[in-house]
Amino acid sequence: MAALGARRLLRPSRRWFSETVPGAPSPPTSPLYPPVVASITAKSKAAKSRRLQRFNQRVHAAATVEEKLRLYGKLQRPKYTVYPQTFALNADRWYRSFTKTVLVPGMPPGAAAAKAPVAASGATSDASRAPEPAAEALGAADAPGVTKTPGAAKTPEPAAGAAPYLDIGELRSIACDALLQESFYQNKKRPFLYRDQDHTPGPFLTQLVSTLAASLSGRNPLLAASSLDLNPEVNYYWHHGEEVIVHGHRKGRVDPVRFQIDDNPHLQIRVPKQLSEVVPLESDLGDVPVIDHKPSKLPLFKKQYENKVFIGSKVADPCCYGHTQFHLLPHKLKRERFIRERLEDQIEVVYRSNGIASLFAWTAAQAMYQGFWSEADVTRPFVSQAVVTDGKYFAFFCYQLNTLALSAETIKSNPRKNICWATDSKALYDVVEDGNVKGFNDEVLLQLVRFLLNRPKEL
Amino acid sequence: VFPGVRQAQWLTKTKLVEGLPPAVLGIVDNPAHGLQELEERVKHAVSHARLWDTAEVAPRREQYCPVLFENLIHICRLMSGKYPSLSKRMLARNCRIAATWERESILLQVRGLSGILMNSMTSIPPVASKEEILATKEHVLETFYPIAPTIDLQEVNVYKELNDTGQCFRDGYPYSHPHTLFFLESANVRTNRFRPEQLRAKMLMFAFGNALAKAKALHGNDPKVLEQPVVVQSIGTDGQVFQFMVFQLNTTDLVSNDGVKNLVWIDSDQNLYERAQCVPEVKKRVVTKPAGISGFQPDTFKKFLALYLHGTV
């Protein structure tokens, strides 16, 4: 190197040159020695953090989303399988702490205001269907968002938007027809043992959602471009918190706690455009419960198998955002069983834990499909909806994913929380007798319709 | 073993016409229905069913055949935004059909799970004109002498003659007219699936059974020529190849071999796409078959949609 050679010549005190040399040869622009960093292979904490950084860089630098997902879930270790439909007591508190979710009771107010006005069902056909003053009831419910003239049955349309009336009578007849067909008109054999849900509520839900979505697709262009999946698979894998390994050849090491959700909703609607956010990204609407015990006390058990992240179809599908999921509670978790065991308060817990866990898995997997992960947090919130039912009682959930950074290093400096709006379960009807549906509840149907009509603000 | 449709024709006293009836073809060709824009969506539906639906590399036929059917039906149902009367349809799965009739002193019966049935509140108007129906009187049914026409049929002692689709649905069911039957051959193993010829024969027999049961419910049990013929459609597929059929029941007088015959229009072996490649096939470091759907034919879906819309437009 010429510079070194020159310096060696200059070092003896004899100055060969009287004129000022332009300093020592200007310090070379690049460092002469490689940077001093921790080793990669040593058994030390610094080496471990260097390995972790190299892994993070590899994932950041992955060319495609599939490659990123592959690297993210490459290392297989024992992990807790989180079941959205669980009989564990107070499971929704635990799930909220695993997913850093805040529970807000009631539906977000934006959802009610964005709906088209509803015409009163002046000429209901069947006498058994409960007549109701639809306009008045809705006028009261929608007071915050929409200015309406209450009381008038056939109100002229408000100036905002030229959306025609939503005929509640027709939608009610669709729902009742689906219910009657599955439970009364079609001759079926007796239900298989413990498979009551496949006999009537399952087909009823499929029929109801598919016919409602089809008839509402004229109003909601997002539905017209949607994709309906029957019995899809939704998986998500994440780290949250740290623990010390208690036994085995890795005993004593500090390891992240790994979780995996494998969910099978009954039905889901995927759309090509994302639903718009409900509240801004950094909003704080409550507290996340803190639980001091290990997750295995819930009870939750560890298994080691493939780390899957899946929204229902592969990354190449253009319908990569979620709209609504529909879950059917199994026979094992029916209400009568909880009442018999005097655990009435756990009935709502079942619905809530299902809603929170399934929606977290779905929205987080959608975010991962867009390239975000725990080291690269989401830049926009991901919103999805879900309906959890056991055939008669319906509970509605809306979830906004604000953060994916739940692992031990990233959660320290992360003030964001995920938000879940939840309602209590309400019955859609009282009983089906002799070809009539008694006690049909229009509010539940309206909430379902509102969910299906939900769309991003640009559309 | 036998060309199944010919045997089914004799058993149901039917005359075969190749291709779909002009009423249906009219819906296919009508540009007002916007069938061109749907092409993109149908391609997505096929790709979803064949390529993207599973977390594994490639879905099996038992999975992709029903998923493809559901996707296509979803696209068809979304048309009810344009045609509100389409919402007067209801899909019924796993319904059992039973119908009996006599054919030259042989008592025949059709029974079993007839796949997925779509019912509608209104019936399909007759597809063939009165002249065509009367012209079938001259048509002579093909016999297979010396082979008895009941070859390969199971002989069973029937103690109760069950006779209606009313067995499938109770009285007062609002969607009382059977509209279309769908058959999905989704078994993974090829020998468990019906070959196309036998699938067409099965479609014919079940369509006939449904139509006969409906006719007997409407007009009573006496054999006679119907003034209002009953039309039932049928679509069968194995996930790639589609068979379309429109059956019109003109007469319930099936004992004799002459007189007015029933009519069936069959459009067989319509490919929706040539090949669906999940991973690109590479031979000697050169990609011979790229990944994706190749050889997509939109006409097959247009016929599917036309059969779906038939009766309401």
PDB file of N, CA and C in Angstrom, chain A residues 385-452:
ATOM      1  N   GLN A 385     -63.645  -8.360  10.652  1.00  0.00           N
ATOM      2  CA  GLN A 385     -64.813  -8.569  11.502  1.00  0.00           C
ATOM      3  C   GLN A 385     -65.067 -10.055  11.657  1.00  0.00           C
ATOM      4  N   ALA A 386     -65.812 -10.406  12.694  1.00  0.00           N
ATOM      5  CA  ALA A 386     -66.165 -11.819  12.862  1.00  0.00           C
ATOM      6  C   ALA A 386     -67.518 -11.929  13.540  1.00  0.00           C
ATOM      7  N   VAL A 387     -68.188 -13.028  13.254  1.00  0.00           N
ATOM      8  CA  VAL A 387     -69.464 -13.349  13.893  1.00  0.00           C
ATOM      9  C   VAL A 387     -69.302 -14.734  14.491  1.00  0.00           C
ATOM     10  N   VAL A 388     -69.524 -14.863  15.788  1.00  0.00           N
ATOM     11  CA  VAL A 388     -69.412 -16.172  16.422  1.00  0.00           C
ATOM     12  C   VAL A 388     -70.810 -16.583  16.837  1.00  0.00           C
ATOM     13  N   THR A 389     -71.191 -17.804  16.462  1.00  0.00           N
ATOM     14  CA  THR A 389     -72.557 -18.234  16.740  1.00  0.00           C
ATOM     15  C   THR A 389     -72.591 -19.700  17.089  1.00  0.00           C
ATOM     16  N   ASP A 390     -73.672 -20.099  17.771  1.00  0.00           N
ATOM     17  CA  ASP A 390     -73.871 -21.517  17.959  1.00  0.00           C
ATOM     18  C   ASP A 390     -75.119 -21.971  17.225  1.00  0.00           C
ATOM     19  N   GLY A 391     -75.589 -21.169  16.277  1.00  0.00           N
ATOM     20  CA  GLY A 391     -76.781 -21.523  15.519  1.00  0.00           C
ATOM     21  C   GLY A 391     -77.938 -20.636  15.882  1.00  0.00           C
ATOM     22  N   LYS A 392     -78.028 -20.234  17.129  1.00  0.00           N
ATOM     23  CA  LYS A 392     -79.151 -19.412  17.546  1.00  0.00           C
ATOM     24  C   LYS A 392     -78.677 -18.070  18.106  1.00  0.00           C
ATOM     25  N   TYR A 393     -77.613 -18.105  18.914  1.00  0.00           N
ATOM     26  CA  TYR A 393     -77.107 -16.877  19.523  1.00  0.00           C
ATOM     27  C   TYR A 393     -75.928 -16.362  18.710  1.00  0.00           C
ATOM     28  N   PHE A 394     -75.938 -15.054  18.444  1.00  0.00           N
ATOM     29  CA  PHE A 394     -74.898 -14.453  17.612  1.00  0.00           C
ATOM     30  C   PHE A 394     -74.150 -13.410  18.420  1.00  0.00           C
ATOM     31  N   ALA A 395     -72.823 -13.400  18.306  1.00  0.00           N
ATOM     32  CA  ALA A 395     -72.015 -12.352  18.934  1.00  0.00           C
ATOM     33  C   ALA A 395     -71.132 -11.754  17.852  1.00  0.00           C
ATOM     34  N   PHE A 396     -70.968 -10.432  17.865  1.00  0.00           N
ATOM     35  CA  PHE A 396     -70.265  -9.741  16.781  1.00  0.00           C
ATOM     36  C   PHE A 396     -68.970  -9.147  17.292  1.00  0.00           C
ATOM     37  N   PHE A 397     -67.921  -9.214  16.473  1.00  0.00           N
ATOM     38  CA  PHE A 397     -66.620  -8.720  16.867  1.00  0.00           C
ATOM     39  C   PHE A 397     -66.005  -7.926  15.733  1.00  0.00           C
ATOM     40  N   CYS A 398     -65.292  -6.863  16.115  1.00  0.00           N
ATOM     41  CA  CYS A 398     -64.539  -6.106  15.117  1.00  0.00           C
ATOM     42  C   CYS A 398     -63.145  -5.922  15.697  1.00  0.00           C
ATOM     43  N   TYR A 399     -62.119  -6.217  14.902  1.00  0.00           N
ATOM     44  CA  TYR A 399     -60.764  -6.216  15.449  1.00  0.00           C
ATOM     45  C   TYR A 399     -59.894  -5.277  14.639  1.00  0.00           C
ATOM     46  N   GLN A 400     -59.086  -4.468  15.337  1.00  0.00           N
ATOM     47  CA  GLN A 400     -58.131  -3.622  14.630  1.00  0.00           C
ATOM     48  C   GLN A 400     -56.733  -3.984  15.099  1.00  0.00           C
ATOM     49  N   LEU A 401     -55.909  -4.431  14.158  1.00  0.00           N
ATOM     50  CA  LEU A 401     -54.538  -4.797  14.499  1.00  0.00           C
ATOM     51  C   LEU A 401     -53.668  -3.572  14.324  1.00  0.00           C
ATOM     52  N   ASN A 402     -53.074  -3.070  15.434  1.00  0.00           N
ATOM     53  CA  ASN A 402     -52.206  -1.904  15.348  1.00  0.00           C
ATOM     54  C   ASN A 402     -50.747  -2.260  15.434  1.00  0.00           C
ATOM     55  N   THR A 403     -50.452  -3.409  16.007  1.00  0.00           N
ATOM     56  CA  THR A 403     -49.054  -3.749  16.186  1.00  0.00           C
ATOM     57  C   THR A 403     -48.849  -5.239  16.067  1.00  0.00           C
ATOM     58  N   LEU A 404     -47.707  -5.611  15.454  1.00  0.00           N
ATOM     59  CA  LEU A 404     -47.317  -7.002  15.399  1.00  0.00           C
ATOM     60  C   LEU A 404     -46.136  -7.253  16.314  1.00  0.00           C
ATOM     61  N   ALA A 405     -45.578  -6.169  16.874  1.00  0.00           N
ATOM     62  CA  ALA A 405     -44.322  -6.288  17.614  1.00  0.00           C
ATOM     63  C   ALA A 405     -44.641  -6.764  19.017  1.00  0.00           C
ATOM     64  N   LEU A 406     -44.723  -8.082  19.194  1.00  0.00           N
ATOM     65  CA  LEU A 406     -45.072  -8.616  20.502  1.00  0.00           C
ATOM     66  C   LEU A 406     -43.926  -9.393  21.128  1.00  0.00           C
ATOM     67  N   SER A 407     -42.809  -9.534  20.419  1.00  0.00           N
ATOM     68  CA  SER A 407     -41.725 -10.333  20.998  1.00  0.00           C
ATOM     69  C   SER A 407     -41.016  -9.519  22.074  1.00  0.00           C
ATOM     70  N   ALA A 408     -40.214 -10.185  22.872  1.00  0.00           N
ATOM     71  CA  ALA A 408     -39.677  -9.573  24.092  1.00  0.00           C
ATOM     72  C   ALA A 408     -38.874  -8.305  23.817  1.00  0.00           C
ATOM     73  N   GLU A 409     -38.059  -8.287  22.736  1.00  0.00           N
ATOM     74  CA  GLU A 409     -37.241  -7.094  22.479  1.00  0.00           C
ATOM     75  C   GLU A 409     -38.086  -5.964  21.956  1.00  0.00           C
ATOM     76  N   THR A 410     -39.044  -6.269  21.095  1.00  0.00           N
ATOM     77  CA  THR A 410     -39.749  -5.183  20.414  1.00  0.00           C
ATOM     78  C   THR A 410     -40.893  -4.632  21.251  1.00  0.00           C
ATOM     79  N   ILE A 411     -41.364  -5.392  22.241  1.00  0.00           N
ATOM     80  CA  ILE A 411     -42.535  -4.908  22.962  1.00  0.00           C
ATOM     81  C   ILE A 411     -42.140  -3.844  23.969  1.00  0.00           C
ATOM     82  N   LYS A 412     -40.836  -3.744  24.294  1.00  0.00           N
ATOM     83  CA  LYS A 412     -40.420  -2.789  25.336  1.00  0.00           C
ATOM     84  C   LYS A 412     -40.726  -1.364  24.922  1.00  0.00           C
ATOM     85  N   SER A 413     -40.450  -1.038  23.655  1.00  0.00           N
ATOM     86  CA  SER A 413     -40.603   0.355  23.227  1.00  0.00           C
ATOM     87  C   SER A 413     -41.850   0.517  22.381  1.00  0.00           C
ATOM     88  N   ASN A 414     -42.848  -0.323  22.577  1.00  0.00           N
ATOM     89  CA  ASN A 414     -44.014  -0.294  21.701  1.00  0.00           C
ATOM     90  C   ASN A 414     -45.246   0.126  22.486  1.00  0.00           C
ATOM     91  N   PRO A 415     -45.726   1.358  22.307  1.00  0.00           N
ATOM     92  CA  PRO A 415     -46.891   1.778  23.077  1.00  0.00           C
ATOM     93  C   PRO A 415     -48.216   1.346  22.462  1.00  0.00           C
ATOM     94  N   ARG A 416     -48.204   0.791  21.227  1.00  0.00           N
ATOM     95  CA  ARG A 416     -49.467   0.514  20.544  1.00  0.00           C
ATOM     96  C   ARG A 416     -50.137  -0.730  21.110  1.00  0.00           C
ATOM     97  N   LYS A 417     -51.480  -0.759  21.015  1.00  0.00           N
ATOM     98  CA  LYS A 417     -52.214  -1.946  21.441  1.00  0.00           C
ATOM     99  C   LYS A 417     -53.223  -2.303  20.366  1.00  0.00           C
ATOM    100  N   ASN A 418     -53.521  -3.579  20.270  1.00  0.00           N
ATOM    101  CA  ASN A 418     -54.579  -4.002  19.356  1.00  0.00           C
ATOM    102  C   ASN A 418     -55.925  -3.824  20.054  1.00  0.00           C
ATOM    103  N   ILE A 419     -56.967  -3.598  19.259  1.00  0.00           N
ATOM    104  CA  ILE A 419     -58.272  -3.292  19.850  1.00  0.00           C
ATOM    105  C   ILE A 419     -59.304  -4.261  19.312  1.00  0.00           C
ATOM    106  N   CYS A 420     -60.169  -4.729  20.208  1.00  0.00           N
ATOM    107  CA  CYS A 420     -61.243  -5.623  19.785  1.00  0.00           C
ATOM    108  C   CYS A 420     -62.551  -5.087  20.346  1.00  0.00           C
ATOM    109  N   TRP A 421     -63.509  -4.797  19.451  1.00  0.00           N
ATOM    110  CA  TRP A 421     -64.852  -4.416  19.887  1.00  0.00           C
ATOM    111  C   TRP A 421     -65.704  -5.676  19.906  1.00  0.00           C
ATOM    112  N   ALA A 422     -66.443  -5.895  20.974  1.00  0.00           N
ATOM    113  CA  ALA A 422     -67.205  -7.139  21.108  1.00  0.00           C
ATOM    114  C   ALA A 422     -68.593  -6.840  21.630  1.00  0.00           C
ATOM    115  N   THR A 423     -69.579  -7.616  21.166  1.00  0.00           N
ATOM    116  CA  THR A 423     -70.921  -7.525  21.737  1.00  0.00           C
ATOM    117  C   THR A 423     -71.209  -8.814  22.478  1.00  0.00           C
ATOM    118  N   ASP A 424     -72.228  -8.776  23.297  1.00  0.00           N
ATOM    119  CA  ASP A 424     -72.686  -9.998  23.938  1.00  0.00           C
ATOM    120  C   ASP A 424     -73.510 -10.814  22.956  1.00  0.00           C
ATOM    121  N   SER A 425     -73.708 -12.081  23.298  1.00  0.00           N
ATOM    122  CA  SER A 425     -74.430 -12.925  22.353  1.00  0.00           C
ATOM    123  C   SER A 425     -75.924 -12.688  22.505  1.00  0.00           C
ATOM    124  N   LYS A 426     -76.594 -12.553  21.335  1.00  0.00           N
ATOM    125  CA  LYS A 426     -78.047 -12.338  21.367  1.00  0.00           C
ATOM    126  C   LYS A 426     -78.686 -13.382  20.484  1.00  0.00           C
ATOM    127  N   ALA A 427     -79.930 -13.762  20.796  1.00  0.00           N
ATOM    128  CA  ALA A 427     -80.610 -14.791  20.011  1.00  0.00           C
ATOM    129  C   ALA A 427     -81.196 -14.181  18.746  1.00  0.00           C
ATOM    130  N   LEU A 428     -81.095 -14.928  17.662  1.00  0.00           N
ATOM    131  CA  LEU A 428     -81.676 -14.455  16.398  1.00  0.00           C
ATOM    132  C   LEU A 428     -83.174 -14.757  16.358  1.00  0.00           C
ATOM    133  N   TYR A 429     -83.577 -15.875  16.984  1.00  0.00           N
ATOM    134  CA  TYR A 429     -84.988 -16.239  16.969  1.00  0.00           C
ATOM    135  C   TYR A 429     -85.242 -17.008  18.253  1.00  0.00           C
ATOM    136  N   ASP A 430     -86.531 -17.199  18.592  1.00  0.00           N
ATOM    137  CA  ASP A 430     -86.820 -17.970  19.807  1.00  0.00           C
ATOM    138  C   ASP A 430     -86.930 -19.451  19.522  1.00  0.00           C
ATOM    139  N   VAL A 431     -87.827 -19.777  18.612  1.00  0.00           N
ATOM    140  CA  VAL A 431     -88.051 -21.207  18.375  1.00  0.00           C
ATOM    141  C   VAL A 431     -88.648 -21.360  16.981  1.00  0.00           C
ATOM    142  N   VAL A 432     -88.445 -22.534  16.389  1.00  0.00           N
ATOM    143  CA  VAL A 432     -89.020 -22.817  15.079  1.00  0.00           C
ATOM    144  C   VAL A 432     -90.108 -23.844  15.277  1.00  0.00           C
ATOM    145  N   GLU A 433     -91.336 -23.525  14.914  1.00  0.00           N
ATOM    146  CA  GLU A 433     -92.439 -24.458  15.161  1.00  0.00           C
ATOM    147  C   GLU A 433     -93.330 -24.507  13.952  1.00  0.00           C
ATOM    148  N   ASP A 434     -93.543 -25.722  13.425  1.00  0.00           N
ATOM    149  CA  ASP A 434     -94.581 -25.902  12.400  1.00  0.00           C
ATOM    150  C   ASP A 434     -94.403 -24.979  11.211  1.00  0.00           C
ATOM    151  N   GLY A 435     -93.172 -24.781  10.807  1.00  0.00           N
ATOM    152  CA  GLY A 435     -92.981 -23.959   9.628  1.00  0.00           C
ATOM    153  C   GLY A 435     -93.038 -22.480   9.905  1.00  0.00           C
ATOM    154  N   ASN A 436     -92.971 -22.061  11.155  1.00  0.00           N
ATOM    155  CA  ASN A 436     -92.944 -20.643  11.476  1.00  0.00           C
ATOM    156  C   ASN A 436     -91.770 -20.364  12.377  1.00  0.00           C
ATOM    157  N   VAL A 437     -91.194 -19.189  12.192  1.00  0.00           N
ATOM    158  CA  VAL A 437     -90.101 -18.779  13.065  1.00  0.00           C
ATOM    159  C   VAL A 437     -90.690 -17.804  14.072  1.00  0.00           C
ATOM    160  N   LYS A 438     -90.581 -18.135  15.358  1.00  0.00           N
ATOM    161  CA  LYS A 438     -91.194 -17.278  16.366  1.00  0.00           C
ATOM    162  C   LYS A 438     -90.136 -16.419  17.035  1.00  0.00           C
ATOM    163  N   GLY A 439     -90.473 -15.194  17.261  1.00  0.00           N
ATOM    164  CA  GLY A 439     -89.592 -14.307  18.013  1.00  0.00           C
ATOM    165  C   GLY A 439     -88.344 -13.930  17.252  1.00  0.00           C
ATOM    166  N   PHE A 440     -88.475 -13.608  15.985  1.00  0.00           N
ATOM    167  CA  PHE A 440     -87.309 -13.232  15.199  1.00  0.00           C
ATOM    168  C   PHE A 440     -86.813 -11.873  15.654  1.00  0.00           C
ATOM    169  N   ASN A 441     -85.512 -11.784  15.870  1.00  0.00           N
ATOM    170  CA  ASN A 441     -84.924 -10.552  16.390  1.00  0.00           C
ATOM    171  C   ASN A 441     -84.278  -9.800  15.234  1.00  0.00           C
ATOM    172  N   ASP A 442     -84.839  -8.636  14.922  1.00  0.00           N
ATOM    173  CA  ASP A 442     -84.326  -7.918  13.757  1.00  0.00           C
ATOM    174  C   ASP A 442     -82.987  -7.270  14.008  1.00  0.00           C
ATOM    175  N   GLU A 443     -82.702  -6.937  15.274  1.00  0.00           N
ATOM    176  CA  GLU A 443     -81.441  -6.216  15.526  1.00  0.00           C
ATOM    177  C   GLU A 443     -80.250  -7.049  15.144  1.00  0.00           C
ATOM    178  N   VAL A 444     -80.341  -8.340  15.465  1.00  0.00           N
ATOM    179  CA  VAL A 444     -79.217  -9.209  15.160  1.00  0.00           C
ATOM    180  C   VAL A 444     -79.021  -9.260  13.650  1.00  0.00           C
ATOM    181  N   LEU A 445     -80.126  -9.377  12.926  1.00  0.00           N
ATOM    182  CA  LEU A 445     -80.034  -9.429  11.475  1.00  0.00           C
ATOM    183  C   LEU A 445     -79.456  -8.137  10.929  1.00  0.00           C
ATOM    184  N   LEU A 446     -79.880  -7.009  11.509  1.00  0.00           N
ATOM    185  CA  LEU A 446     -79.375  -5.719  11.045  1.00  0.00           C
ATOM    186  C   LEU A 446     -77.891  -5.587  11.292  1.00  0.00           C
ATOM    187  N   GLN A 447     -77.440  -6.054  12.451  1.00  0.00           N
ATOM    188  CA  GLN A 447     -76.007  -5.977  12.728  1.00  0.00           C
ATOM    189  C   GLN A 447     -75.238  -6.827  11.730  1.00  0.00           C
ATOM    190  N   LEU A 448     -75.788  -7.974  11.396  1.00  0.00           N
ATOM    191  CA  LEU A 448     -75.143  -8.834  10.404  1.00  0.00           C
ATOM    192  C   LEU A 448     -75.094  -8.134   9.063  1.00  0.00           C
ATOM    193  N   VAL A 449     -76.193  -7.486   8.697  1.00  0.00           N
ATOM    194  CA  VAL A 449     -76.234  -6.781   7.418  1.00  0.00           C
ATOM    195  C   VAL A 449     -75.230  -5.635   7.415  1.00  0.00           C
ATOM    196  N   ARG A 450     -75.139  -4.946   8.554  1.00  0.00           N
ATOM    197  CA  ARG A 450     -74.165  -3.854   8.639  1.00  0.00           C
ATOM    198  C   ARG A 450     -72.756  -4.366   8.448  1.00  0.00           C
ATOM    199  N   PHE A 451     -72.474  -5.516   9.050  1.00  0.00           N
ATOM    200  CA  PHE A 451     -71.150  -6.100   8.882  1.00  0.00           C
ATOM    201  C   PHE A 451     -70.880  -6.384   7.412  1.00  0.00           C
ATOM    202  N   LEU A 452     -71.885  -6.962   6.729  1.00  0.00           N
ATOM    203  CA  LEU A 452     -71.648  -7.333   5.344  1.00  0.00           C
ATOM    204  C   LEU A 452     -71.525  -6.102   4.461  1.00  0.00           C
TER     205      LEU A 452
END
